[in-house]
Amino acid sequence: MKEILIIDDDIHIGNVLEELLTKEGYHTTRAYSGTEALLLLSSLKPDLVLLDLMLPGLNGEEVLPKMKGIPVIVLSAKIDIDNKVDLLLQGACDYITKPFNTKELLARIAVQLRQSSNSSQISILRFDDLILNQNIHKVLIGDHEIKLTRTEYAILKLLLQNPTQVITKSTLLDRISEDTPDCTESSLKIHMSNLRKKLREANNKEYIESVWGIGFKLI
Amino acid sequence: MKEILIIDDDIHIGNVLEELLTKEGYHTTRAYSGTEALLLLSSLKPDLVLLDLMLPGLNGEEVLPKMKGIPVIVLSAKIDIDNKVDLLLQGACDYITKPFNTKELLARIAVQLRQSSNSSQISILRFDDLILNQNIHKVLIGDHEIKLTRTEYAILKLLLQNPTQVITKSTLLDRISEDTPDCTESSLKIHMSNLRKKLREANNKEYIESVWGIGFKLI
DNA sequence: ATAATCTTTACTGTTTCTTAACACTTTTCT
DNA sequence: AGAAAAGTGTTAAGAAACAGTAAAGATTAT
């Protein structure tokens, strides 16, 4: 889920933004001053920043240069063109004047996130000491590589994407159908067995539990 | 020098834009219709496109999806928010309403060019002792030149752009479809074989590994 | 028109998938 | 409670899918 940092000292506008973005499926964090934003920045690694200009402490113009590598959309009531231009040249990715239209704001956020996601994201799934690296398409336990077939990999990936949740056999079949179109319940059973065997051989440990009559889950 | 393609049927506005951008140090090319723009697109490879919406022939909305990979700023007198939002979601990077402020236009152009140059427009790709120079369109191992066909070059380039990552056959086909429109999985196999052979002959070394059922990656 | 390149066809060997068979466990039915 | 039914876990083996290469015909560029 994409993380958006909202930097605005106006509680009301912040609330509106937070609700809007949450509804849209983003995760949000609030900062009420420039200094607070900078503190948050190191721990939280937001995918995008919404920056109000009029801030207590450090103002927006001073905060902007610190946001290297993260797309920043400036929100402000200021409508001075020169000011707008300066901000854009200093590193802001976009500029929206208040009051803003919510649809447009969401669209501009989507544009920025689209652009930043183009530049190679790493996707690694973990569970306990099990690591699945989707970029290089490898599974590791500790530093031991586990060689999986396409179907086994797809099954494990799905389980790792929903850790501790029970995945029903039918959703499993559904979701791996792209990789293995004519896998049935009876063949799934075999894949499961083979997958467990490989994991067991690597670590002498059980990772996958069966839920009787329903499906499987990680333990 | 950055190349900007101006797509606008209004001679006057086009002239203004051209003068403005030229003064600013850009090189510009004009297109007066959507169809003309598409024709130009293949030969000219602009760094950015300024797109007017009201065009004879293909209109702006129809042209937009064809501009994959090139940042597009839409210029228009239309101020309908929904329309604006649609365009942004369809792939436009920014939207400026006419009449526009020239400083702001220049700033927004600078932002887009800055962003696209950040996202890896490196013209020399390396992997181990393999060097692919996009400027002179050549591949070297050490100082030995490897003569590749267009398709082989496109395949190797894509692999080099994502070193150690697994590239699926389908994305491979997608991304080289510009160079080789009707390449299928079975012909890809042959290109792969030929490419490997050439690399092997040059260095007696394997660079490309197959990931069974998925695709390929550099090792 | 000639050469280069791309796709198709054909064939071999390998990997992976599914089916079938069987032992075993849990649930359900009477 | 005991038997039948349904579910699970493994093994082994044939079927299907995939990878790699060569050669020939089709297409494209020069």
mmCIF file of C-alpha atoms in Angstrom, chain A residues 71 81-82 84-96 101 103-108 110-112 114-115 118-122 134-138 147 149-150 153 179, chain B residues 71 81-82 84-96 101 103-108 110-112 114-115 118-119 162-167 169 209 211-214 217:
data_model
loop_
_atom_site.group_PDB
_atom_site.id
_atom_site.type_symbol
_atom_site.label_atom_id
_atom_site.label_comp_id
_atom_site.label_asym_id
_atom_site.label_seq_id
_atom_site.Cartn_x
_atom_site.Cartn_y
_atom_site.Cartn_z
ATOM 1 C CA PRO A 71 7.758 13.219 -5.231
ATOM 2 C CA ILE A 81 2.938 32.718 -10.312
ATOM 3 C CA ASP A 82 6.580 33.447 -9.543
ATOM 4 C CA LYS A 84 4.748 28.653 -8.007
ATOM 5 C CA VAL A 85 7.477 28.598 -10.617
ATOM 6 C CA ASP A 86 10.221 28.754 -8.001
ATOM 7 C CA LEU A 87 8.807 25.804 -6.148
ATOM 8 C CA LEU A 88 8.526 23.727 -9.279
ATOM 9 C CA LEU A 89 12.096 24.548 -10.199
ATOM 10 C CA GLN A 90 13.277 23.755 -6.682
ATOM 11 C CA GLY A 91 12.008 20.223 -6.850
ATOM 12 C CA ALA A 92 8.259 20.135 -6.406
ATOM 13 C CA CYS A 93 6.589 17.802 -8.870
ATOM 14 C CA ASP A 94 3.279 19.567 -8.992
ATOM 15 C CA TYR A 95 1.424 22.475 -7.500
ATOM 16 C CA ILE A 96 -2.246 22.628 -6.634
ATOM 17 C CA ASN A 101 -10.947 19.765 -6.551
ATOM 18 C CA LYS A 103 -10.858 14.389 -8.206
ATOM 19 C CA GLU A 104 -8.062 16.417 -9.682
ATOM 20 C CA LEU A 105 -5.944 16.006 -6.583
ATOM 21 C CA LEU A 106 -6.377 12.234 -6.703
ATOM 22 C CA ALA A 107 -5.545 12.189 -10.397
ATOM 23 C CA ARG A 108 -2.374 14.199 -9.875
ATOM 24 C CA ALA A 110 -1.889 8.922 -9.236
ATOM 25 C CA VAL A 111 0.302 10.510 -11.921
ATOM 26 C CA GLN A 112 3.174 11.062 -9.511
ATOM 27 C CA ARG A 114 2.804 6.090 -11.506
ATOM 28 C CA GLN A 115 5.970 7.901 -12.469
ATOM 29 C CA ASN A 118 8.320 3.084 -13.011
ATOM 30 C CA SER A 119 11.770 3.399 -11.566
ATOM 31 C CA SER A 120 12.228 -0.149 -10.338
ATOM 32 C CA GLN A 121 10.711 -1.170 -7.080
ATOM 33 C CA ILE A 122 11.948 -4.090 -5.077
ATOM 34 C CA GLN A 134 10.021 -11.435 -6.778
ATOM 35 C CA ASN A 135 12.598 -9.493 -8.762
ATOM 36 C CA ILE A 136 15.068 -12.282 -9.089
ATOM 37 C CA HIS A 137 12.379 -14.913 -8.700
ATOM 38 C CA LYS A 138 14.125 -16.803 -5.949
ATOM 39 C CA LYS A 147 14.618 -24.384 -6.179
ATOM 40 C CA THR A 149 8.873 -25.029 -9.958
ATOM 41 C CA ARG A 150 6.596 -22.374 -11.373
ATOM 42 C CA TYR A 153 6.542 -20.709 -6.504
ATOM 43 C CA ASP A 179 0.716 -19.828 -14.133
ATOM 44 C CA PRO B 71 6.032 12.666 -20.883
ATOM 45 C CA ILE B 81 -12.472 18.914 -14.304
ATOM 46 C CA ASP B 82 -13.621 15.425 -15.253
ATOM 47 C CA LYS B 84 -8.790 16.894 -16.980
ATOM 48 C CA VAL B 85 -8.847 13.992 -14.543
ATOM 49 C CA ASP B 86 -9.437 11.465 -17.310
ATOM 50 C CA LEU B 87 -6.478 12.729 -19.263
ATOM 51 C CA LEU B 88 -4.197 12.577 -16.251
ATOM 52 C CA LEU B 89 -5.293 9.040 -15.499
ATOM 53 C CA GLN B 90 -4.854 8.051 -19.129
ATOM 54 C CA GLY B 91 -1.214 8.938 -19.110
ATOM 55 C CA ALA B 92 -0.803 12.698 -19.325
ATOM 56 C CA CYS B 93 1.816 13.994 -16.902
ATOM 57 C CA ASP B 94 0.390 17.447 -16.492
ATOM 58 C CA TYR B 95 -2.394 19.679 -17.691
ATOM 59 C CA ILE B 96 -2.244 23.382 -18.324
ATOM 60 C CA ASN B 101 1.468 31.786 -18.068
ATOM 61 C CA LYS B 103 6.880 31.088 -16.764
ATOM 62 C CA GLU B 104 4.670 28.409 -15.333
ATOM 63 C CA LEU B 105 4.693 26.486 -18.578
ATOM 64 C CA LEU B 106 8.479 26.550 -18.657
ATOM 65 C CA ALA B 107 8.658 25.457 -15.035
ATOM 66 C CA ARG B 108 6.307 22.561 -15.616
ATOM 67 C CA ALA B 110 11.453 21.608 -16.608
ATOM 68 C CA VAL B 111 9.829 19.423 -13.957
ATOM 69 C CA GLN B 112 8.834 16.766 -16.467
ATOM 70 C CA ARG B 114 13.928 16.522 -14.786
ATOM 71 C CA GLN B 115 11.788 13.554 -13.835
ATOM 72 C CA ASN B 118 16.037 10.811 -13.374
ATOM 73 C CA SER B 119 14.397 7.596 -14.463
ATOM 74 C CA ASN B 162 17.072 -4.892 -15.436
ATOM 75 C CA PRO B 163 20.229 -6.727 -14.428
ATOM 76 C CA THR B 164 19.795 -9.899 -12.350
ATOM 77 C CA GLN B 165 16.028 -9.454 -12.500
ATOM 78 C CA VAL B 166 13.899 -12.058 -14.183
ATOM 79 C CA ILE B 167 12.178 -10.785 -17.301
ATOM 80 C CA LYS B 169 8.695 -13.888 -21.813
ATOM 81 C CA GLU B 209 19.981 -17.898 -17.808
ATOM 82 C CA VAL B 211 14.028 -19.458 -15.605
ATOM 83 C CA TRP B 212 11.901 -22.455 -16.413
ATOM 84 C CA GLY B 213 8.390 -21.532 -17.476
ATOM 85 C CA ILE B 214 8.932 -17.841 -16.664
ATOM 86 C CA LYS B 217 17.714 -13.162 -16.627
#
